[in-house]
């Protein structure tokens, strides 16, 4: 499973006034993890916001801000009543666990000592790790919410140390505003991270400060960091074939492991040949292809393909003018095989 991006509808540790509107944008952008805080909006609106997150197919997160025992218990009760999927933050685990019991809510409290508002993580790395290990060992604690970027310690070292010390998922919170930071978070072994203000304020590196563009940029970066993204754009065969006219001169359109994808235009008859070790696949894109074999002929129409195993003699012939063919064959394959023919091509250009 890849690194999880949790979009927080929050600024300065408060749920933003226009959370509902931003939620619509986030859901439309395909964001699957969306959180808010228990301050900033009236309870009923938080409840509706949560219902809208879940109705949109996303997982909901409520992050506790208040750190005194009484308000934290009140927040946990609110989380149960709101029906969030995951409760993030808080430090009064003994008080919160009984409230959450039986609710099905996953609980990710803060390791370490948290002070102030906006919250700051105090203590050195060893102290935070010790706290993380103790918390993660508890039943009812499903993971941790580490305020890594709210620490004055070496943040990279802190994240890696906490992730290495516990076997439950760790979410990194605070000030993650670039692909470089997302990569650092990924390398630390984290399960996820939150971004709120950076996206809402249009500070994430993207083509525009609009929230939609911001979220798309974050998601593309996360997909890249997760290795969930192909570096290749889609290819259009009509356009690729239109880019050259030369016949019997295959162009390289791509490579799949050691197999080349080649595009070729055939016209008239080629030459009898075989390939010692290479199998060839001929997929006809346009026109009709006749392949003569020693004992019979095969006609391949547009949308059809044929495989010619190595060692089998064949002679391709384009019927009805030019025939557009996609070839799939090992990179070492030469078009004329064992035959001596002036149409032999060894240096292939790319489409
Ligand atoms: Ni051949």
PDB file of N, CA, C and O in Angstrom, residues 5-62:
ATOM      1  N   UNK A   5      -2.336  10.239   1.341  1.00  0.00           N
ATOM      2  CA  UNK A   5      -2.436  11.702   1.459  1.00  0.00           C
ATOM      3  C   UNK A   5      -3.786  12.051   2.096  1.00  0.00           C
ATOM      4  O   UNK A   5      -4.832  11.719   1.560  1.00  0.00           O
ATOM      5  N   UNK A   6      -3.715  12.691   3.255  1.00  0.00           N
ATOM      6  CA  UNK A   6      -4.934  13.109   3.946  1.00  0.00           C
ATOM      7  C   UNK A   6      -5.066  14.628   3.796  1.00  0.00           C
ATOM      8  O   UNK A   6      -4.206  15.382   4.271  1.00  0.00           O
ATOM      9  N   UNK A   7      -6.118  15.044   3.129  1.00  0.00           N
ATOM     10  CA  UNK A   7      -6.355  16.477   2.945  1.00  0.00           C
ATOM     11  C   UNK A   7      -7.142  17.000   4.138  1.00  0.00           C
ATOM     12  O   UNK A   7      -8.245  16.559   4.424  1.00  0.00           O
ATOM     13  N   UNK A   8      -6.534  17.957   4.861  1.00  0.00           N
ATOM     14  CA  UNK A   8      -7.187  18.533   6.035  1.00  0.00           C
ATOM     15  C   UNK A   8      -7.885  19.831   5.660  1.00  0.00           C
ATOM     16  O   UNK A   8      -7.275  20.738   5.084  1.00  0.00           O
ATOM     17  N   UNK A   9      -9.166  19.894   5.990  1.00  0.00           N
ATOM     18  CA  UNK A   9      -9.951  21.107   5.718  1.00  0.00           C
ATOM     19  C   UNK A   9      -9.727  22.101   6.853  1.00  0.00           C
ATOM     20  O   UNK A   9     -10.675  22.570   7.492  1.00  0.00           O
ATOM     21  N   UNK A  10      -8.453  22.382   7.120  1.00  0.00           N
ATOM     22  CA  UNK A  10      -8.117  23.188   8.300  1.00  0.00           C
ATOM     23  C   UNK A  10      -7.049  24.231   8.002  1.00  0.00           C
ATOM     24  O   UNK A  10      -6.228  24.074   7.096  1.00  0.00           O
ATOM     25  N   UNK A  11      -7.102  25.296   8.791  1.00  0.00           N
ATOM     26  CA  UNK A  11      -6.069  26.324   8.756  1.00  0.00           C
ATOM     27  C   UNK A  11      -5.864  26.778  10.198  1.00  0.00           C
ATOM     28  O   UNK A  11      -6.852  26.957  10.924  1.00  0.00           O
ATOM     29  N   UNK A  12      -4.597  26.914  10.598  1.00  0.00           N
ATOM     30  CA  UNK A  12      -4.280  27.307  11.983  1.00  0.00           C
ATOM     31  C   UNK A  12      -5.006  26.441  13.012  1.00  0.00           C
ATOM     32  O   UNK A  12      -5.595  26.940  13.982  1.00  0.00           O
ATOM     33  N   UNK A  13      -4.999  25.137  12.772  1.00  0.00           N
ATOM     34  CA  UNK A  13      -5.606  24.181  13.699  1.00  0.00           C
ATOM     35  C   UNK A  13      -7.120  24.355  13.872  1.00  0.00           C
ATOM     36  O   UNK A  13      -7.687  23.990  14.895  1.00  0.00           O
ATOM     37  N   UNK A  14      -7.770  24.946  12.879  1.00  0.00           N
ATOM     38  CA  UNK A  14      -9.228  25.077  12.934  1.00  0.00           C
ATOM     39  C   UNK A  14      -9.828  24.652  11.603  1.00  0.00           C
ATOM     40  O   UNK A  14      -9.247  24.904  10.542  1.00  0.00           O
ATOM     41  N   UNK A  15     -11.009  24.031  11.652  1.00  0.00           N
ATOM     42  CA  UNK A  15     -11.714  23.713  10.411  1.00  0.00           C
ATOM     43  C   UNK A  15     -12.131  25.017   9.742  1.00  0.00           C
ATOM     44  O   UNK A  15     -12.603  25.939  10.404  1.00  0.00           O
ATOM     45  N   UNK A  16     -11.922  25.086   8.414  1.00  0.00           N
ATOM     46  CA  UNK A  16     -12.167  26.358   7.732  1.00  0.00           C
ATOM     47  C   UNK A  16     -13.663  26.596   7.519  1.00  0.00           C
ATOM     48  O   UNK A  16     -14.454  25.660   7.417  1.00  0.00           O
ATOM     49  N   UNK A  17     -13.995  27.854   7.412  1.00  0.00           N
ATOM     50  CA  UNK A  17     -15.400  28.273   7.295  1.00  0.00           C
ATOM     51  C   UNK A  17     -16.058  27.678   6.038  1.00  0.00           C
ATOM     52  O   UNK A  17     -17.185  27.228   6.072  1.00  0.00           O
ATOM     53  N   UNK A  18     -15.303  27.665   4.934  1.00  0.00           N
ATOM     54  CA  UNK A  18     -15.888  27.181   3.671  1.00  0.00           C
ATOM     55  C   UNK A  18     -15.527  25.717   3.400  1.00  0.00           C
ATOM     56  O   UNK A  18     -15.282  25.314   2.255  1.00  0.00           O
ATOM     57  N   UNK A  19     -15.502  24.911   4.466  1.00  0.00           N
ATOM     58  CA  UNK A  19     -15.084  23.506   4.365  1.00  0.00           C
ATOM     59  C   UNK A  19     -15.935  22.719   3.367  1.00  0.00           C
ATOM     60  O   UNK A  19     -15.411  21.896   2.613  1.00  0.00           O
ATOM     61  N   UNK A  20     -17.252  22.983   3.351  1.00  0.00           N
ATOM     62  CA  UNK A  20     -18.146  22.203   2.487  1.00  0.00           C
ATOM     63  C   UNK A  20     -17.784  22.390   1.019  1.00  0.00           C
ATOM     64  O   UNK A  20     -17.787  21.433   0.242  1.00  0.00           O
ATOM     65  N   UNK A  21     -17.489  23.648   0.656  1.00  0.00           N
ATOM     66  CA  UNK A  21     -17.129  23.938  -0.733  1.00  0.00           C
ATOM     67  C   UNK A  21     -15.808  23.251  -1.102  1.00  0.00           C
ATOM     68  O   UNK A  21     -15.693  22.631  -2.160  1.00  0.00           O
ATOM     69  N   UNK A  22     -14.825  23.347  -0.211  1.00  0.00           N
ATOM     70  CA  UNK A  22     -13.526  22.718  -0.466  1.00  0.00           C
ATOM     71  C   UNK A  22     -13.663  21.201  -0.542  1.00  0.00           C
ATOM     72  O   UNK A  22     -12.945  20.538  -1.292  1.00  0.00           O
ATOM     73  N   UNK A  23     -14.572  20.673   0.262  1.00  0.00           N
ATOM     74  CA  UNK A  23     -14.788  19.221   0.240  1.00  0.00           C
ATOM     75  C   UNK A  23     -15.244  18.773  -1.146  1.00  0.00           C
ATOM     76  O   UNK A  23     -14.764  17.770  -1.674  1.00  0.00           O
ATOM     77  N   UNK A  24     -16.163  19.534  -1.717  1.00  0.00           N
ATOM     78  CA  UNK A  24     -16.657  19.183  -3.068  1.00  0.00           C
ATOM     79  C   UNK A  24     -15.498  19.144  -4.062  1.00  0.00           C
ATOM     80  O   UNK A  24     -15.386  18.232  -4.879  1.00  0.00           O
ATOM     81  N   UNK A  25     -14.641  20.154  -3.981  1.00  0.00           N
ATOM     82  CA  UNK A  25     -13.480  20.212  -4.876  1.00  0.00           C
ATOM     83  C   UNK A  25     -12.581  18.994  -4.668  1.00  0.00           C
ATOM     84  O   UNK A  25     -12.118  18.369  -5.628  1.00  0.00           O
ATOM     85  N   UNK A  26     -12.366  18.658  -3.390  1.00  0.00           N
ATOM     86  CA  UNK A  26     -11.467  17.539  -3.072  1.00  0.00           C
ATOM     87  C   UNK A  26     -12.036  16.214  -3.568  1.00  0.00           C
ATOM     88  O   UNK A  26     -11.310  15.396  -4.149  1.00  0.00           O
ATOM     89  N   UNK A  27     -13.323  16.011  -3.356  1.00  0.00           N
ATOM     90  CA  UNK A  27     -13.947  14.757  -3.809  1.00  0.00           C
ATOM     91  C   UNK A  27     -13.894  14.668  -5.336  1.00  0.00           C
ATOM     92  O   UNK A  27     -13.602  13.608  -5.897  1.00  0.00           O
ATOM     93  N   UNK A  28     -14.155  15.801  -5.993  1.00  0.00           N
ATOM     94  CA  UNK A  28     -14.118  15.806  -7.462  1.00  0.00           C
ATOM     95  C   UNK A  28     -12.701  15.526  -7.962  1.00  0.00           C
ATOM     96  O   UNK A  28     -12.517  14.949  -9.038  1.00  0.00           O
ATOM     97  N   UNK A  29     -11.699  15.930  -7.175  1.00  0.00           N
ATOM     98  CA  UNK A  29     -10.300  15.699  -7.574  1.00  0.00           C
ATOM     99  C   UNK A  29      -9.850  14.279  -7.235  1.00  0.00           C
ATOM    100  O   UNK A  29      -8.709  13.912  -7.502  1.00  0.00           O
ATOM    101  N   UNK A  30     -10.743  13.498  -6.613  1.00  0.00           N
ATOM    102  CA  UNK A  30     -10.413  12.099  -6.329  1.00  0.00           C
ATOM    103  C   UNK A  30      -9.620  11.885  -5.052  1.00  0.00           C
ATOM    104  O   UNK A  30      -8.953  10.870  -4.893  1.00  0.00           O
ATOM    105  N   UNK A  31      -9.690  12.840  -4.116  1.00  0.00           N
ATOM    106  CA  UNK A  31      -8.998  12.669  -2.839  1.00  0.00           C
ATOM    107  C   UNK A  31      -9.807  11.682  -1.976  1.00  0.00           C
ATOM    108  O   UNK A  31     -11.016  11.831  -1.833  1.00  0.00           O
ATOM    109  N   UNK A  32      -9.132  10.676  -1.422  1.00  0.00           N
ATOM    110  CA  UNK A  32      -9.829   9.599  -0.719  1.00  0.00           C
ATOM    111  C   UNK A  32      -9.738   9.667   0.794  1.00  0.00           C
ATOM    112  O   UNK A  32     -10.356   8.871   1.491  1.00  0.00           O
ATOM    113  N   UNK A  33      -8.923  10.590   1.302  1.00  0.00           N
ATOM    114  CA  UNK A  33      -8.767  10.717   2.759  1.00  0.00           C
ATOM    115  C   UNK A  33      -8.919  12.195   3.107  1.00  0.00           C
ATOM    116  O   UNK A  33      -8.123  13.015   2.651  1.00  0.00           O
ATOM    117  N   UNK A  34      -9.938  12.514   3.901  1.00  0.00           N
ATOM    118  CA  UNK A  34     -10.234  13.918   4.165  1.00  0.00           C
ATOM    119  C   UNK A  34     -10.517  14.107   5.658  1.00  0.00           C
ATOM    120  O   UNK A  34     -11.288  13.353   6.254  1.00  0.00           O
ATOM    121  N   UNK A  35      -9.850  15.125   6.235  1.00  0.00           N
ATOM    122  CA  UNK A  35      -9.980  15.339   7.666  1.00  0.00           C
ATOM    123  C   UNK A  35     -10.381  16.757   8.022  1.00  0.00           C
ATOM    124  O   UNK A  35     -10.354  17.663   7.188  1.00  0.00           O
ATOM    125  N   UNK A  36     -10.766  16.904   9.278  1.00  0.00           N
ATOM    126  CA  UNK A  36     -11.107  18.219   9.806  1.00  0.00           C
ATOM    127  C   UNK A  36     -10.802  18.207  11.290  1.00  0.00           C
ATOM    128  O   UNK A  36     -10.389  17.176  11.832  1.00  0.00           O
ATOM    129  N   UNK A  37     -10.947  19.362  11.934  1.00  0.00           N
ATOM    130  CA  UNK A  37     -10.678  19.438  13.379  1.00  0.00           C
ATOM    131  C   UNK A  37     -11.983  19.666  14.110  1.00  0.00           C
ATOM    132  O   UNK A  37     -13.001  20.030  13.495  1.00  0.00           O
ATOM    133  N   UNK A  38     -11.929  19.469  15.395  1.00  0.00           N
ATOM    134  CA  UNK A  38     -13.167  19.582  16.170  1.00  0.00           C
ATOM    135  C   UNK A  38     -13.433  21.015  16.621  1.00  0.00           C
ATOM    136  O   UNK A  38     -14.292  21.251  17.455  1.00  0.00           O
ATOM    137  N   UNK A  39     -12.693  21.959  16.072  1.00  0.00           N
ATOM    138  CA  UNK A  39     -12.981  23.366  16.346  1.00  0.00           C
ATOM    139  C   UNK A  39     -13.098  24.127  15.037  1.00  0.00           C
ATOM    140  O   UNK A  39     -12.569  23.699  14.018  1.00  0.00           O
ATOM    141  N   UNK A  40     -13.805  25.247  15.076  1.00  0.00           N
ATOM    142  CA  UNK A  40     -13.923  26.097  13.891  1.00  0.00           C
ATOM    143  C   UNK A  40     -15.325  26.126  13.324  1.00  0.00           C
ATOM    144  O   UNK A  40     -15.761  27.148  12.803  1.00  0.00           O
ATOM    145  N   UNK A  41     -16.044  25.011  13.401  1.00  0.00           N
ATOM    146  CA  UNK A  41     -17.409  24.969  12.891  1.00  0.00           C
ATOM    147  C   UNK A  41     -18.331  24.407  13.965  1.00  0.00           C
ATOM    148  O   UNK A  41     -17.913  23.627  14.807  1.00  0.00           O
ATOM    149  N   UNK A  42     -19.614  24.795  13.932  1.00  0.00           N
ATOM    150  CA  UNK A  42     -20.566  24.223  14.890  1.00  0.00           C
ATOM    151  C   UNK A  42     -20.678  22.705  14.700  1.00  0.00           C
ATOM    152  O   UNK A  42     -20.461  22.193  13.598  1.00  0.00           O
ATOM    153  N   UNK A  43     -21.023  22.049  15.799  1.00  0.00           N
ATOM    154  CA  UNK A  43     -21.068  20.588  15.805  1.00  0.00           C
ATOM    155  C   UNK A  43     -21.919  20.005  14.668  1.00  0.00           C
ATOM    156  O   UNK A  43     -21.523  19.056  13.997  1.00  0.00           O
ATOM    157  N   UNK A  44     -23.085  20.595  14.445  1.00  0.00           N
ATOM    158  CA  UNK A  44     -23.984  20.045  13.413  1.00  0.00           C
ATOM    159  C   UNK A  44     -23.345  20.108  12.033  1.00  0.00           C
ATOM    160  O   UNK A  44     -23.523  19.203  11.213  1.00  0.00           O
ATOM    161  N   UNK A  45     -22.608  21.179  11.782  1.00  0.00           N
ATOM    162  CA  UNK A  45     -21.948  21.290  10.460  1.00  0.00           C
ATOM    163  C   UNK A  45     -20.824  20.280  10.331  1.00  0.00           C
ATOM    164  O   UNK A  45     -20.590  19.736   9.253  1.00  0.00           O
ATOM    165  N   UNK A  46     -20.120  20.008  11.448  1.00  0.00           N
ATOM    166  CA  UNK A  46     -19.071  18.981  11.394  1.00  0.00           C
ATOM    167  C   UNK A  46     -19.687  17.619  11.075  1.00  0.00           C
ATOM    168  O   UNK A  46     -19.128  16.821  10.322  1.00  0.00           O
ATOM    169  N   UNK A  47     -20.857  17.403  11.665  1.00  0.00           N
ATOM    170  CA  UNK A  47     -21.552  16.131  11.457  1.00  0.00           C
ATOM    171  C   UNK A  47     -21.941  15.979   9.972  1.00  0.00           C
ATOM    172  O   UNK A  47     -21.752  14.924   9.369  1.00  0.00           O
ATOM    173  N   UNK A  48     -22.470  17.063   9.419  1.00  0.00           N
ATOM    174  CA  UNK A  48     -22.860  17.031   7.999  1.00  0.00           C
ATOM    175  C   UNK A  48     -21.635  16.907   7.092  1.00  0.00           C
ATOM    176  O   UNK A  48     -21.667  16.212   6.076  1.00  0.00           O
ATOM    177  N   UNK A  49     -20.575  17.595   7.499  1.00  0.00           N
ATOM    178  CA  UNK A  49     -19.330  17.529   6.726  1.00  0.00           C
ATOM    179  C   UNK A  49     -18.814  16.095   6.676  1.00  0.00           C
ATOM    180  O   UNK A  49     -18.445  15.571   5.617  1.00  0.00           O
ATOM    181  N   UNK A  50     -18.840  15.444   7.835  1.00  0.00           N
ATOM    182  CA  UNK A  50     -18.379  14.060   7.904  1.00  0.00           C
ATOM    183  C   UNK A  50     -19.247  13.146   7.033  1.00  0.00           C
ATOM    184  O   UNK A  50     -18.736  12.288   6.305  1.00  0.00           O
ATOM    185  N   UNK A  51     -20.564  13.358   7.101  1.00  0.00           N
ATOM    186  CA  UNK A  51     -21.474  12.530   6.294  1.00  0.00           C
ATOM    187  C   UNK A  51     -21.177  12.728   4.805  1.00  0.00           C
ATOM    188  O   UNK A  51     -21.196  11.770   4.024  1.00  0.00           O
ATOM    189  N   UNK A  52     -20.872  13.968   4.423  1.00  0.00           N
ATOM    190  CA  UNK A  52     -20.588  14.259   3.011  1.00  0.00           C
ATOM    191  C   UNK A  52     -19.259  13.620   2.578  1.00  0.00           C
ATOM    192  O   UNK A  52     -19.136  13.156   1.446  1.00  0.00           O
ATOM    193  N   UNK A  53     -18.288  13.595   3.481  1.00  0.00           N
ATOM    194  CA  UNK A  53     -17.001  12.939   3.163  1.00  0.00           C
ATOM    195  C   UNK A  53     -17.242  11.463   2.877  1.00  0.00           C
ATOM    196  O   UNK A  53     -16.809  10.908   1.869  1.00  0.00           O
ATOM    197  N   UNK A  54     -17.999  10.831   3.794  1.00  0.00           N
ATOM    198  CA  UNK A  54     -18.229   9.389   3.644  1.00  0.00           C
ATOM    199  C   UNK A  54     -19.130   9.087   2.451  1.00  0.00           C
ATOM    200  O   UNK A  54     -18.915   8.102   1.743  1.00  0.00           O
ATOM    201  N   UNK A  55     -20.128   9.950   2.220  1.00  0.00           N
ATOM    202  CA  UNK A  55     -21.007   9.737   1.067  1.00  0.00           C
ATOM    203  C   UNK A  55     -20.220   9.854  -0.233  1.00  0.00           C
ATOM    204  O   UNK A  55     -20.576   9.237  -1.245  1.00  0.00           O
ATOM    205  N   UNK A  56     -19.134  10.636  -0.200  1.00  0.00           N
ATOM    206  CA  UNK A  56     -18.283  10.791  -1.383  1.00  0.00           C
ATOM    207  C   UNK A  56     -17.299   9.648  -1.552  1.00  0.00           C
ATOM    208  O   UNK A  56     -16.456   9.695  -2.436  1.00  0.00           O
ATOM    209  N   UNK A  57     -17.393   8.645  -0.679  1.00  0.00           N
ATOM    210  CA  UNK A  57     -16.530   7.472  -0.816  1.00  0.00           C
ATOM    211  C   UNK A  57     -15.167   7.641  -0.178  1.00  0.00           C
ATOM    212  O   UNK A  57     -14.284   6.806  -0.358  1.00  0.00           O
ATOM    213  N   UNK A  58     -14.982   8.721   0.592  1.00  0.00           N
ATOM    214  CA  UNK A  58     -13.684   8.957   1.225  1.00  0.00           C
ATOM    215  C   UNK A  58     -13.710   8.528   2.697  1.00  0.00           C
ATOM    216  O   UNK A  58     -14.777   8.357   3.282  1.00  0.00           O
ATOM    217  N   UNK A  59     -12.533   8.344   3.253  1.00  0.00           N
ATOM    218  CA  UNK A  59     -12.382   8.037   4.672  1.00  0.00           C
ATOM    219  C   UNK A  59     -12.266   9.354   5.432  1.00  0.00           C
ATOM    220  O   UNK A  59     -11.555  10.257   4.997  1.00  0.00           O
ATOM    221  N   UNK A  60     -12.985   9.465   6.563  1.00  0.00           N
ATOM    222  CA  UNK A  60     -12.985  10.727   7.307  1.00  0.00           C
ATOM    223  C   UNK A  60     -12.079  10.657   8.536  1.00  0.00           C
ATOM    224  O   UNK A  60     -11.957   9.625   9.185  1.00  0.00           O
ATOM    225  N   UNK A  61     -11.447  11.795   8.818  1.00  0.00           N
ATOM    226  CA  UNK A  61     -10.514  11.912   9.944  1.00  0.00           C
ATOM    227  C   UNK A  61     -10.898  13.124  10.769  1.00  0.00           C
ATOM    228  O   UNK A  61     -11.150  14.200  10.208  1.00  0.00           O
ATOM    229  N   UNK A  62     -10.916  12.951  12.062  1.00  0.00           N
ATOM    230  CA  UNK A  62     -11.083  14.103  12.944  1.00  0.00           C
ATOM    231  C   UNK A  62      -9.823  14.219  13.779  1.00  0.00           C
ATOM    232  O   UNK A  62      -9.397  13.247  14.405  1.00  0.00           O
TER     233      UNK A  62
END
